[in-house]
């Protein structure tokens, strides 16, 4: 049995060079602020706001252009869009109100961001290396564990620290869990649906920028979910900028009304614009509650429905009538 002191000395010896020299991954920016002259705390609010409207503008241009090539990718034609019960200006005003709420709550999350430093990174990687060594020691003989730690321990610690942990920290599963059960509650409770969530469903064929068109109470609870996700995951300001930006872009994409073949989100998740558009249909409101990233809760709890299944449901309802 190797003592903890011996393990720590071995690991520290293996990674001691990192105290003075860190190999940063391609995505890492060494300067204190991601954007020169602007604090990371400010950009937590600014960047997602810009990305939301910039992404919305792309789909708005597609709507206005009405090019023939884009028609086959649309979920709805112009006559269906006219069924929307809210005007474009109503949508814009409500979205801006929610974004103001997000800025306020985001400022609470981003207070006291830890200072980035080479020494801090090195020490944290040493702790990870120590945890890796202990894990290897439990799984294999002492000699093999020490050999593995000496030859690949540094690389493993680097990979875990710069890639595995940050990806896991994005908190997407926390966000998805919050949104699924909150969204389902809004549909299950008649009072909440009538007085709160029905506002969002005034958009039968949503415009892209209608992603955050919500009742103020729902907007507050949605924003709290995002803040909670970041807090549980322990996101830094830099990570929060990325997380909020991805969330904003994904929400716009889901409500765009377009199933574009080159949509990168379709590669990563089955939670596509078509998946969410089904939920906005009268017959689909009791299904496809998942948002914004993955659909595991719909699958586990039996509330997922496909476009084909929705059409079959409509046929059955017509026959029953």
XYZ file of C-alpha atoms in Angstrom:
321
model
C 0.000 0.000 0.000
C 1.416 3.391 -0.971
C 0.908 6.181 1.540
C -0.942 9.380 0.656
C 2.302 11.303 1.238
C 4.139 9.110 -1.233
C 1.356 9.440 -3.757
C 1.319 13.212 -3.478
C 5.093 13.426 -3.861
C 4.995 11.172 -6.907
C 2.214 13.143 -8.530
C 3.750 16.510 -7.669
C 7.059 15.372 -9.145
C 5.323 14.240 -12.319
C 3.534 17.571 -12.787
C 5.870 20.063 -11.128
C 6.817 21.633 -14.438
C 3.224 22.831 -14.839
C 3.709 25.351 -12.040
C 5.793 27.445 -14.410
C 4.586 26.195 -17.787
C 0.993 25.426 -18.769
C -0.052 24.061 -22.151
C -3.380 25.763 -22.835
C -6.020 24.226 -25.119
C -6.894 25.891 -28.401
C -10.056 27.517 -27.038
C -8.428 29.192 -24.017
C -7.752 32.940 -23.995
C -4.906 33.862 -21.655
C -5.857 37.519 -21.095
C -8.065 38.244 -18.047
C -11.072 39.379 -20.100
C -12.324 37.455 -23.110
C -13.123 40.727 -24.894
C -10.451 43.448 -24.471
C -11.692 46.485 -22.586
C -14.888 44.776 -21.396
C -15.283 42.826 -18.176
C -16.375 39.210 -18.370
C -19.220 40.035 -15.983
C -20.611 42.609 -18.430
C -20.250 40.230 -21.367
C -22.280 37.539 -19.566
C -25.282 39.790 -20.215
C -24.218 41.382 -23.494
C -23.088 38.410 -25.595
C -26.231 36.219 -25.253
C -28.373 39.312 -25.957
C -26.454 39.986 -29.171
C -26.462 36.342 -30.229
C -30.219 36.021 -29.624
C -31.078 38.911 -31.934
C -28.354 38.177 -34.483
C -29.537 34.574 -34.858
C -33.155 35.745 -34.991
C -32.243 38.211 -37.739
C -30.924 35.382 -39.940
C -34.259 33.581 -39.801
C -36.174 36.869 -40.141
C -34.313 37.541 -43.395
C -35.284 34.051 -44.584
C -38.920 34.858 -43.786
C -38.852 38.182 -45.618
C -36.926 36.798 -48.578
C -39.407 33.977 -49.058
C -37.053 32.261 -51.505
C -38.383 29.161 -53.233
C -35.434 27.003 -52.122
C -36.311 27.691 -48.471
C -39.951 26.605 -48.748
C -39.192 22.900 -48.424
C -37.482 23.529 -45.087
C -40.368 25.506 -43.555
C -42.705 23.959 -41.002
C -45.509 26.389 -41.872
C -46.631 28.461 -44.821
C -47.627 32.141 -44.619
C -51.312 31.386 -44.014
C -50.500 29.390 -40.880
C -48.279 32.199 -39.582
C -51.275 34.519 -39.830
C -52.963 32.415 -37.136
C -50.542 33.797 -34.553
C -52.462 35.749 -31.919
C -49.588 38.082 -31.020
C -48.082 40.745 -33.250
C -44.380 40.920 -33.997
C -44.107 44.068 -31.864
C -45.822 42.333 -28.923
C -43.253 39.580 -29.172
C -40.284 41.963 -29.276
C -41.463 43.891 -26.195
C -42.012 40.733 -24.143
C -38.630 39.303 -25.124
C -36.794 42.484 -24.135
C -38.548 42.396 -20.752
C -37.359 38.823 -20.185
C -33.837 39.756 -21.213
C -33.813 42.550 -18.630
C -34.738 39.920 -16.036
C -31.929 37.704 -17.287
C -29.411 40.535 -16.961
C -30.419 41.119 -13.335
C -30.263 37.458 -12.341
C -27.096 36.919 -14.348
C -25.382 39.699 -12.427
C -25.996 37.752 -9.221
C -24.451 34.615 -10.710
C -21.349 36.317 -12.039
C -20.318 38.153 -8.861
C -16.921 37.188 -7.462
C -15.523 35.258 -10.428
C -12.187 33.629 -9.412
C -9.011 35.093 -10.866
C -7.445 33.010 -13.625
C -3.751 32.226 -13.087
C -1.127 29.729 -14.196
C -0.501 28.625 -10.619
C -4.224 28.087 -10.015
C -4.523 25.885 -13.111
C -1.419 23.905 -12.191
C -2.546 23.236 -8.633
C -6.003 22.130 -9.755
C -4.471 19.776 -12.314
C -2.226 18.355 -9.618
C -5.318 17.593 -7.529
C -6.907 15.906 -10.536
C -3.732 13.913 -11.169
C -3.768 12.772 -7.550
C -7.404 11.664 -7.892
C -6.553 9.819 -11.120
C -3.614 8.061 -9.438
C -5.761 6.957 -6.505
C -8.404 5.660 -8.896
C -5.808 3.726 -10.901
C -4.366 2.330 -7.681
C -7.814 0.928 -6.785
C -8.231 -0.670 -10.216
C -4.793 -2.199 -10.779
C -1.568 -3.163 -9.055
C 0.602 -0.477 -7.444
C 3.413 -0.888 -9.982
C 1.095 -0.573 -12.985
C -0.743 2.358 -11.421
C 2.530 4.204 -10.775
C 3.833 3.453 -14.278
C 0.578 4.695 -15.842
C 0.620 7.845 -13.732
C 4.235 8.619 -14.609
C 3.800 8.178 -18.358
C 0.248 9.405 -19.051
C -0.859 11.014 -15.785
C 0.019 14.511 -16.918
C -1.862 14.086 -20.197
C -4.884 12.592 -18.447
C -4.980 15.428 -15.923
C -4.701 17.970 -18.743
C -7.510 16.313 -20.729
C -9.832 15.993 -17.728
C -9.179 19.557 -16.548
C -9.503 21.341 -19.893
C -12.086 19.190 -21.669
C -14.035 16.678 -19.563
C -14.847 18.927 -16.601
C -15.742 22.078 -18.629
C -18.074 20.110 -20.906
C -19.749 18.464 -17.915
C -19.947 21.838 -16.170
C -22.093 23.346 -18.892
C -24.980 22.165 -16.771
C -27.172 21.205 -19.695
C -28.814 18.343 -17.821
C -29.675 20.628 -14.921
C -31.204 23.103 -17.356
C -33.106 20.382 -19.200
C -34.502 18.952 -15.967
C -35.673 22.345 -14.734
C -37.252 23.251 -18.063
C -38.974 19.915 -18.642
C -40.785 19.753 -15.312
C -41.564 23.484 -15.258
C -42.891 23.333 -18.815
C -44.955 20.245 -18.112
C -46.389 21.837 -14.952
C -47.523 24.835 -16.996
C -49.494 22.489 -19.250
C -50.775 20.169 -16.519
C -52.184 22.924 -14.310
C -55.147 24.636 -15.969
C -54.722 27.853 -13.977
C -51.022 28.165 -14.837
C -51.668 27.426 -18.477
C -54.569 29.865 -18.805
C -52.983 32.765 -16.940
C -49.279 32.256 -17.685
C -48.090 29.779 -20.316
C -50.894 30.342 -22.834
C -49.175 33.620 -23.708
C -46.295 31.702 -25.313
C -48.768 29.546 -27.251
C -50.306 32.570 -28.901
C -47.647 31.750 -31.455
C -49.051 28.800 -33.384
C -46.234 29.146 -35.924
C -43.501 30.858 -33.873
C -41.135 33.442 -35.248
C -37.522 32.813 -34.358
C -37.350 35.772 -31.971
C -40.464 34.462 -30.219
C -38.358 31.893 -28.378
C -38.462 34.011 -25.210
C -41.944 35.405 -25.770
C -43.343 34.548 -22.347
C -45.470 35.817 -19.507
C -43.179 37.774 -17.092
C -43.610 35.094 -14.406
C -42.587 32.341 -16.807
C -39.705 34.468 -18.033
C -38.526 34.889 -14.434
C -38.722 31.151 -13.742
C -36.943 30.320 -17.007
C -34.157 32.741 -16.121
C -33.898 31.260 -12.643
C -33.394 27.847 -14.257
C -30.469 29.158 -16.283
C -28.901 30.784 -13.226
C -29.464 27.625 -11.169
C -27.781 25.531 -13.851
C -24.746 27.764 -13.824
C -24.582 27.847 -10.031
C -24.883 24.068 -9.628
C -22.226 23.503 -12.286
C -19.915 26.117 -10.752
C -19.439 27.973 -14.018
C -16.903 30.765 -14.264
C -17.859 33.990 -16.029
C -16.152 32.737 -19.183
C -18.119 29.494 -19.126
C -21.335 31.380 -18.360
C -20.869 33.529 -21.459
C -20.626 30.365 -23.551
C -23.452 28.542 -21.758
C -25.927 31.440 -22.000
C -24.951 32.049 -25.625
C -25.531 28.431 -26.616
C -28.864 28.448 -24.756
C -29.975 31.624 -26.559
C -28.946 30.329 -29.970
C -30.615 26.956 -29.377
C -33.877 28.561 -28.218
C -34.034 30.730 -31.343
C -33.255 27.750 -33.564
C -36.030 25.667 -31.963
C -38.611 28.383 -32.678
C -37.312 29.339 -36.114
C -39.816 27.258 -38.062
C -37.039 25.967 -40.314
C -35.549 22.466 -40.480
C -32.368 23.378 -42.302
C -30.161 20.447 -43.364
C -26.964 22.150 -42.170
C -28.306 23.004 -38.704
C -25.464 22.010 -36.311
C -27.866 21.438 -33.415
C -29.597 18.655 -35.361
C -26.307 16.739 -35.340
C -25.955 17.017 -31.564
C -29.530 16.479 -30.409
C -32.938 15.155 -31.422
C -34.433 18.304 -29.895
C -34.867 19.991 -33.264
C -37.091 22.794 -34.599
C -39.484 20.108 -35.849
C -39.545 18.446 -32.404
C -40.542 21.699 -30.707
C -42.849 22.823 -33.499
C -44.960 19.724 -32.841
C -45.485 20.976 -29.290
C -46.871 24.265 -30.637
C -49.616 22.438 -32.548
C -53.019 22.019 -30.897
C -52.728 18.222 -30.927
C -49.142 18.249 -29.733
C -49.330 20.389 -26.613
C -49.310 17.373 -24.297
C -46.064 16.129 -25.812
C -42.458 17.190 -26.444
C -41.957 19.297 -23.326
C -38.159 19.008 -23.410
C -36.102 22.127 -23.941
C -33.655 23.466 -24.744
C -31.018 20.760 -25.323
C -31.952 17.063 -25.110
C -35.129 14.948 -25.033
C -34.291 12.262 -22.463
C -37.099 13.278 -20.070
C -39.730 12.988 -22.820
C -38.420 9.539 -23.702
C -38.241 8.314 -20.100
C -41.666 9.675 -19.123
C -43.450 8.758 -22.358
C -44.275 12.252 -23.613
C -42.303 12.160 -26.846
C -44.201 12.178 -30.145
C -42.967 12.279 -33.728
C -44.494 14.118 -36.676
C -45.800 10.821 -38.076
C -47.389 9.883 -34.746
C -48.959 13.339 -34.526
C -50.585 12.895 -37.943
C -51.952 9.506 -36.877
C -53.355 11.108 -33.730
C -55.120 13.747 -35.796
C -56.673 11.067 -38.026
C -57.904 9.113 -35.000
C -59.442 12.233 -33.465
C -61.254 13.034 -36.720
C -62.660 9.522 -36.881
C -63.772 9.712 -33.253
C -65.527 13.007 -33.943
